[in-house]
PDB file of C-alpha atoms in Angstrom:
ATOM      1  CA  UNK A  71     -36.298  54.680  39.089  1.00 53.00           C
ATOM      2  CA  UNK A  72     -35.410  52.486  41.960  1.00 62.00           C
ATOM      3  CA  UNK A  73     -33.206  50.237  39.750  1.00 67.00           C
ATOM      4  CA  UNK A  74     -31.050  53.184  38.616  1.00 73.00           C
ATOM      5  CA  UNK A  75     -29.955  54.133  42.081  1.00 79.00           C
ATOM      6  CA  UNK A  76     -27.891  50.922  42.628  1.00 88.00           C
ATOM      7  CA  UNK A  77     -26.382  51.149  39.038  1.00 88.00           C
ATOM      8  CA  UNK A  78     -25.531  54.858  39.728  1.00 91.00           C
ATOM      9  CA  UNK A  79     -23.998  54.056  43.137  1.00 92.00           C
ATOM     10  CA  UNK A  80     -22.016  51.154  41.562  1.00 93.00           C
ATOM     11  CA  UNK A  81     -20.840  53.474  38.752  1.00 94.00           C
ATOM     12  CA  UNK A  82     -19.840  56.250  41.194  1.00 94.00           C
ATOM     13  CA  UNK A  83     -17.964  53.639  43.375  1.00 95.00           C
ATOM     14  CA  UNK A  84     -16.154  52.372  40.460  1.00 96.00           C
ATOM     15  CA  UNK A  85     -15.140  55.824  39.395  1.00 97.00           C
ATOM     16  CA  UNK A  86     -13.961  56.738  42.921  1.00 97.00           C
ATOM     17  CA  UNK A  87     -12.063  53.647  43.530  1.00 96.00           C
ATOM     18  CA  UNK A  88     -10.371  53.370  40.177  1.00 97.00           C
ATOM     19  CA  UNK A  89      -9.399  57.118  39.963  1.00 98.00           C
ATOM     20  CA  UNK A  90      -8.175  57.012  43.556  1.00 98.00           C
ATOM     21  CA  UNK A  91      -6.030  53.937  42.688  1.00 97.00           C
ATOM     22  CA  UNK A  92      -4.662  55.688  39.690  1.00 98.00           C
ATOM     23  CA  UNK A  93      -3.896  58.920  41.645  1.00 98.00           C
ATOM     24  CA  UNK A  94      -2.134  56.861  44.368  1.00 97.00           C
ATOM     25  CA  UNK A  95      -0.171  54.831  41.926  1.00 97.00           C
ATOM     26  CA  UNK A  96       0.860  58.006  40.283  1.00 97.00           C
ATOM     27  CA  UNK A  97       1.896  59.653  43.674  1.00 97.00           C
ATOM     28  CA  UNK A  98       4.009  56.627  44.522  1.00 96.00           C
ATOM     29  CA  UNK A  99       5.545  56.682  40.994  1.00 96.00           C
ATOM     30  CA  UNK A 100       6.401  60.446  41.056  1.00 94.00           C
ATOM     31  CA  UNK A 101       7.161  60.974  44.775  1.00 95.00           C
ATOM     32  CA  UNK A 102       8.878  57.759  45.715  1.00 95.00           C
ATOM     33  CA  UNK A 103       9.929  55.834  42.600  1.00 94.00           C
ATOM     34  CA  UNK A 104      11.208  58.754  40.505  1.00 91.00           C
ATOM     35  CA  UNK A 105      13.532  60.109  43.155  1.00 92.00           C
ATOM     36  CA  UNK A 106      14.974  56.684  43.742  1.00 93.00           C
ATOM     37  CA  UNK A 107      15.288  56.198  39.903  1.00 91.00           C
ATOM     38  CA  UNK A 108      17.166  59.535  39.819  1.00 89.00           C
ATOM     39  CA  UNK A 109      19.599  58.338  42.422  1.00 91.00           C
ATOM     40  CA  UNK A 110      20.506  55.137  40.464  1.00 90.00           C
ATOM     41  CA  UNK A 111      20.286  56.606  37.008  1.00 85.00           C
ATOM     42  CA  UNK A 112      21.144  60.291  37.217  1.00 83.00           C
ATOM     43  CA  UNK A 113      22.112  60.388  33.434  1.00 80.00           C
ATOM     44  CA  UNK A 114      18.841  58.835  32.324  1.00 76.00           C
ATOM     45  CA  UNK A 115      17.773  61.172  29.457  1.00 70.00           C
ATOM     46  CA  UNK A 116      13.984  60.640  29.758  1.00 71.00           C
ATOM     47  CA  UNK A 117      11.677  61.885  32.434  1.00 75.00           C
ATOM     48  CA  UNK A 118       9.677  58.666  32.062  1.00 80.00           C
ATOM     49  CA  UNK A 119       9.637  56.344  35.132  1.00 88.00           C
ATOM     50  CA  UNK A 120      11.089  52.885  34.654  1.00 89.00           C
ATOM     51  CA  UNK A 121       8.402  51.619  37.124  1.00 93.00           C
ATOM     52  CA  UNK A 122       5.152  53.314  35.999  1.00 95.00           C
ATOM     53  CA  UNK A 123       2.504  51.975  38.306  1.00 96.00           C
ATOM     54  CA  UNK A 124      -0.423  53.861  36.800  1.00 97.00           C
ATOM     55  CA  UNK A 125      -0.233  51.725  33.627  1.00 97.00           C
ATOM     56  CA  UNK A 126      -0.838  48.736  35.888  1.00 96.00           C
ATOM     57  CA  UNK A 127      -3.898  50.318  37.353  1.00 97.00           C
ATOM     58  CA  UNK A 128      -5.109  51.206  33.608  1.00 98.00           C
ATOM     59  CA  UNK A 129      -4.756  47.635  32.505  1.00 97.00           C
ATOM     60  CA  UNK A 130      -6.248  46.000  35.654  1.00 96.00           C
ATOM     61  CA  UNK A 131      -9.218  48.438  35.434  1.00 97.00           C
ATOM     62  CA  UNK A 132      -9.797  47.536  31.817  1.00 97.00           C
ATOM     63  CA  UNK A 133      -9.549  43.826  32.541  1.00 95.00           C
ATOM     64  CA  UNK A 134     -12.019  44.189  35.515  1.00 94.00           C
ATOM     65  CA  UNK A 135     -14.413  46.799  34.183  1.00 96.00           C
ATOM     66  CA  UNK A 136     -14.055  46.455  30.356  1.00 96.00           C
ATOM     67  CA  UNK A 137     -15.195  49.768  28.725  1.00 97.00           C
ATOM     68  CA  UNK A 138     -16.452  51.036  31.990  1.00 97.00           C
ATOM     69  CA  UNK A 139     -12.714  51.595  32.848  1.00 98.00           C
ATOM     70  CA  UNK A 140     -12.780  54.691  30.585  1.00 98.00           C
ATOM     71  CA  UNK A 141     -15.090  56.879  32.693  1.00 98.00           C
ATOM     72  CA  UNK A 142     -13.742  55.294  35.789  1.00 98.00           C
ATOM     73  CA  UNK A 143     -10.110  56.288  35.002  1.00 98.00           C
ATOM     74  CA  UNK A 144     -10.860  59.581  33.351  1.00 98.00           C
ATOM     75  CA  UNK A 145     -11.105  61.748  36.522  1.00 98.00           C
ATOM     76  CA  UNK A 146      -7.879  60.305  37.992  1.00 98.00           C
ATOM     77  CA  UNK A 147      -6.015  60.683  34.711  1.00 98.00           C
ATOM     78  CA  UNK A 148      -7.073  64.385  34.344  1.00 98.00           C
ATOM     79  CA  UNK A 149      -6.101  65.101  38.052  1.00 98.00           C
ATOM     80  CA  UNK A 150      -2.554  63.526  37.559  1.00 97.00           C
ATOM     81  CA  UNK A 151      -2.114  65.459  34.253  1.00 95.00           C
ATOM     82  CA  UNK A 152      -3.232  68.636  35.874  1.00 96.00           C
ATOM     83  CA  UNK A 153      -0.869  68.032  38.965  1.00 95.00           C
ATOM     84  CA  UNK A 154       2.055  67.356  36.601  1.00 93.00           C
ATOM     85  CA  UNK A 155       1.548  70.077  33.884  1.00 94.00           C
ATOM     86  CA  UNK A 156      -0.804  72.597  35.403  1.00 95.00           C
ATOM     87  CA  UNK A 157      -3.155  74.548  33.094  1.00 94.00           C
ATOM     88  CA  UNK A 158      -1.474  73.086  29.987  1.00 94.00           C
ATOM     89  CA  UNK A 159      -3.420  69.954  30.735  1.00 93.00           C
ATOM     90  CA  UNK A 160      -6.182  71.432  28.717  1.00 94.00           C
ATOM     91  CA  UNK A 161      -4.081  71.778  25.611  1.00 94.00           C
ATOM     92  CA  UNK A 162      -5.355  69.592  22.738  1.00 93.00           C
ATOM     93  CA  UNK A 163      -2.244  67.467  22.705  1.00 91.00           C
ATOM     94  CA  UNK A 164      -2.581  66.777  26.497  1.00 93.00           C
ATOM     95  CA  UNK A 165      -6.219  65.931  26.121  1.00 95.00           C
ATOM     96  CA  UNK A 166      -5.393  63.555  23.283  1.00 94.00           C
ATOM     97  CA  UNK A 167      -2.768  62.004  25.460  1.00 93.00           C
ATOM     98  CA  UNK A 168      -5.395  61.551  28.302  1.00 96.00           C
ATOM     99  CA  UNK A 169      -7.898  59.943  25.798  1.00 97.00           C
ATOM    100  CA  UNK A 170      -5.185  57.624  24.610  1.00 96.00           C
ATOM    101  CA  UNK A 171      -4.265  56.697  28.260  1.00 95.00           C
ATOM    102  CA  UNK A 172      -7.872  55.832  29.195  1.00 97.00           C
ATOM    103  CA  UNK A 173      -9.000  53.999  25.996  1.00 98.00           C
ATOM    104  CA  UNK A 174      -6.076  51.889  24.942  1.00 98.00           C
ATOM    105  CA  UNK A 175      -6.255  49.139  27.320  1.00 98.00           C
ATOM    106  CA  UNK A 176     -10.062  48.685  27.077  1.00 98.00           C
ATOM    107  CA  UNK A 177      -9.613  48.664  23.296  1.00 98.00           C
ATOM    108  CA  UNK A 178      -6.960  45.936  23.471  1.00 97.00           C
ATOM    109  CA  UNK A 179      -9.108  43.704  25.647  1.00 97.00           C
ATOM    110  CA  UNK A 180     -12.014  44.309  23.377  1.00 96.00           C
ATOM    111  CA  UNK A 181     -10.148  43.412  20.273  1.00 96.00           C
ATOM    112  CA  UNK A 182      -8.755  40.263  22.067  1.00 95.00           C
ATOM    113  CA  UNK A 183     -12.270  39.209  22.926  1.00 93.00           C
ATOM    114  CA  UNK A 184     -13.416  39.708  19.260  1.00 94.00           C
ATOM    115  CA  UNK A 185     -10.450  37.526  18.205  1.00 94.00           C
ATOM    116  CA  UNK A 186     -11.658  34.826  20.461  1.00 91.00           C
ATOM    117  CA  UNK A 187      -9.186  35.377  23.355  1.00 88.00           C
ATOM    118  CA  UNK A 188     -11.584  36.407  26.136  1.00 84.00           C
ATOM    119  CA  UNK A 189      -9.553  37.257  29.267  1.00 86.00           C
ATOM    120  CA  UNK A 190     -12.424  38.853  31.177  1.00 85.00           C
ATOM    121  CA  UNK A 191     -12.550  37.690  34.731  1.00 84.00           C
ATOM    122  CA  UNK A 192     -15.333  35.138  35.523  1.00 83.00           C
ATOM    123  CA  UNK A 193     -16.097  33.203  38.791  1.00 82.00           C
ATOM    124  CA  UNK A 194     -16.109  29.880  36.879  1.00 86.00           C
ATOM    125  CA  UNK A 195     -12.470  29.976  35.812  1.00 84.00           C
ATOM    126  CA  UNK A 196      -9.050  31.054  37.045  1.00 82.00           C
ATOM    127  CA  UNK A 197      -7.853  34.416  35.838  1.00 80.00           C
ATOM    128  CA  UNK A 198      -5.697  34.309  32.752  1.00 85.00           C
ATOM    129  CA  UNK A 199      -2.837  36.534  33.983  1.00 86.00           C
ATOM    130  CA  UNK A 200      -0.773  35.819  30.975  1.00 89.00           C
ATOM    131  CA  UNK A 201      -3.648  37.319  28.861  1.00 91.00           C
ATOM    132  CA  UNK A 202      -3.611  40.358  31.049  1.00 93.00           C
ATOM    133  CA  UNK A 203       0.135  40.795  30.685  1.00 94.00           C
ATOM    134  CA  UNK A 204      -0.203  40.423  26.962  1.00 95.00           C
ATOM    135  CA  UNK A 205      -2.932  42.991  26.791  1.00 96.00           C
ATOM    136  CA  UNK A 206      -0.749  45.252  29.002  1.00 96.00           C
ATOM    137  CA  UNK A 207       2.129  44.877  26.643  1.00 96.00           C
ATOM    138  CA  UNK A 208       0.063  45.573  23.595  1.00 97.00           C
ATOM    139  CA  UNK A 209      -1.668  48.609  25.218  1.00 97.00           C
ATOM    140  CA  UNK A 210       1.754  49.934  26.397  1.00 95.00           C
ATOM    141  CA  UNK A 211       3.074  49.836  22.915  1.00 95.00           C
ATOM    142  CA  UNK A 212      -0.058  51.423  21.673  1.00 95.00           C
ATOM    143  CA  UNK A 213       0.081  54.174  24.309  1.00 93.00           C
ATOM    144  CA  UNK A 214       3.619  54.865  23.967  1.00 89.00           C
ATOM    145  CA  UNK A 215       3.414  55.170  20.137  1.00 90.00           C
ATOM    146  CA  UNK A 216       0.408  57.358  20.010  1.00 91.00           C
ATOM    147  CA  UNK A 217       1.423  59.484  23.083  1.00 87.00           C
ATOM    148  CA  UNK A 218       4.916  60.074  21.534  1.00 84.00           C
ATOM    149  CA  UNK A 219       3.086  61.029  18.307  1.00 85.00           C
ATOM    150  CA  UNK A 220       0.777  63.641  19.757  1.00 84.00           C
ATOM    151  CA  UNK A 221       3.423  64.942  22.232  1.00 80.00           C
ATOM    152  CA  UNK A 222       6.197  64.904  19.729  1.00 79.00           C
ATOM    153  CA  UNK A 223       8.780  63.007  21.987  1.00 76.00           C
ATOM    154  CA  UNK A 224      11.690  60.703  20.833  1.00 76.00           C
ATOM    155  CA  UNK A 225      12.543  57.118  20.624  1.00 79.00           C
ATOM    156  CA  UNK A 226      14.305  57.108  24.026  1.00 79.00           C
ATOM    157  CA  UNK A 227      11.003  58.218  25.548  1.00 79.00           C
ATOM    158  CA  UNK A 228       9.126  55.430  23.848  1.00 85.00           C
ATOM    159  CA  UNK A 229      11.462  52.796  25.125  1.00 86.00           C
ATOM    160  CA  UNK A 230      11.371  54.336  28.632  1.00 86.00           C
ATOM    161  CA  UNK A 231       7.506  54.441  28.628  1.00 87.00           C
ATOM    162  CA  UNK A 232       7.390  50.757  27.416  1.00 91.00           C
ATOM    163  CA  UNK A 233       9.817  49.605  30.164  1.00 92.00           C
ATOM    164  CA  UNK A 234       8.014  51.606  32.838  1.00 93.00           C
ATOM    165  CA  UNK A 235       4.611  50.349  31.757  1.00 95.00           C
ATOM    166  CA  UNK A 236       5.758  46.731  31.622  1.00 95.00           C
ATOM    167  CA  UNK A 237       7.406  46.732  35.049  1.00 95.00           C
ATOM    168  CA  UNK A 238       4.553  48.832  36.612  1.00 95.00           C
ATOM    169  CA  UNK A 239       2.028  46.230  35.346  1.00 95.00           C
ATOM    170  CA  UNK A 240       4.277  43.245  36.330  1.00 95.00           C
ATOM    171  CA  UNK A 241       4.595  44.847  39.849  1.00 95.00           C
ATOM    172  CA  UNK A 242       0.877  45.296  40.351  1.00 93.00           C
ATOM    173  CA  UNK A 243       0.232  41.947  38.876  1.00 91.00           C
ATOM    174  CA  UNK A 244       2.450  40.276  41.585  1.00 92.00           C
ATOM    175  CA  UNK A 245       0.592  42.135  44.220  1.00 91.00           C
ATOM    176  CA  UNK A 246      -2.660  41.056  42.813  1.00 85.00           C
ATOM    177  CA  UNK A 247      -1.572  37.435  42.622  1.00 84.00           C
ATOM    178  CA  UNK A 248      -0.487  37.656  46.231  1.00 90.00           C
ATOM    179  CA  UNK A 249      -3.931  39.195  47.222  1.00 86.00           C
ATOM    180  CA  UNK A 250      -5.719  36.338  45.295  1.00 80.00           C
ATOM    181  CA  UNK A 251      -3.604  33.673  47.043  1.00 86.00           C
ATOM    182  CA  UNK A 252      -4.379  35.227  50.507  1.00 90.00           C
ATOM    183  CA  UNK A 253      -8.016  35.299  49.706  1.00 84.00           C
ATOM    184  CA  UNK A 254      -8.050  31.668  48.519  1.00 84.00           C
ATOM    185  CA  UNK A 255      -6.264  30.743  51.766  1.00 89.00           C
ATOM    186  CA  UNK A 256      -8.828  32.504  53.827  1.00 88.00           C
ATOM    187  CA  UNK A 257     -11.733  31.052  51.772  1.00 83.00           C
ATOM    188  CA  UNK A 258     -12.823  34.513  50.540  1.00 74.00           C
TER     189      UNK A 258
END
């Protein structure tokens, strides 16, 4: 009984931090990035963001947590969907899109590890950031294809989703590299 408390606390901490990061990344994307994008690209036909930071959170969570990223991301993804689409977040196509959003990156990392390309972080080696980017690109393609399939959107949305996912992940990866560098300099 005593051993389950730390595990439960760790799980709840992972869920709280990961979902909060997802929600914050979404707020920055929709409240700051999207209006700026609309200023520079007013004729852009898709509502997709060209800098979709939540994808970076999904991929980094999957890299750091593995399959634990699924329950860690789920509350945040649901809250963001509910914020964006209201009660229609409970429609089957939206629930399917949420399931795709939270499972794709962990699945890609799992398949990579089964193929002998283990990108999981370990204290005895430097992080393979190229592996993380590769997993992010593959999961972005997977998410864009499957989400477009269940929501019935067009090719321009697929391309916009992919571009936004890629640049969102790249942006967060650069921030993460900066944080790692600062931690190394400070001996943390």
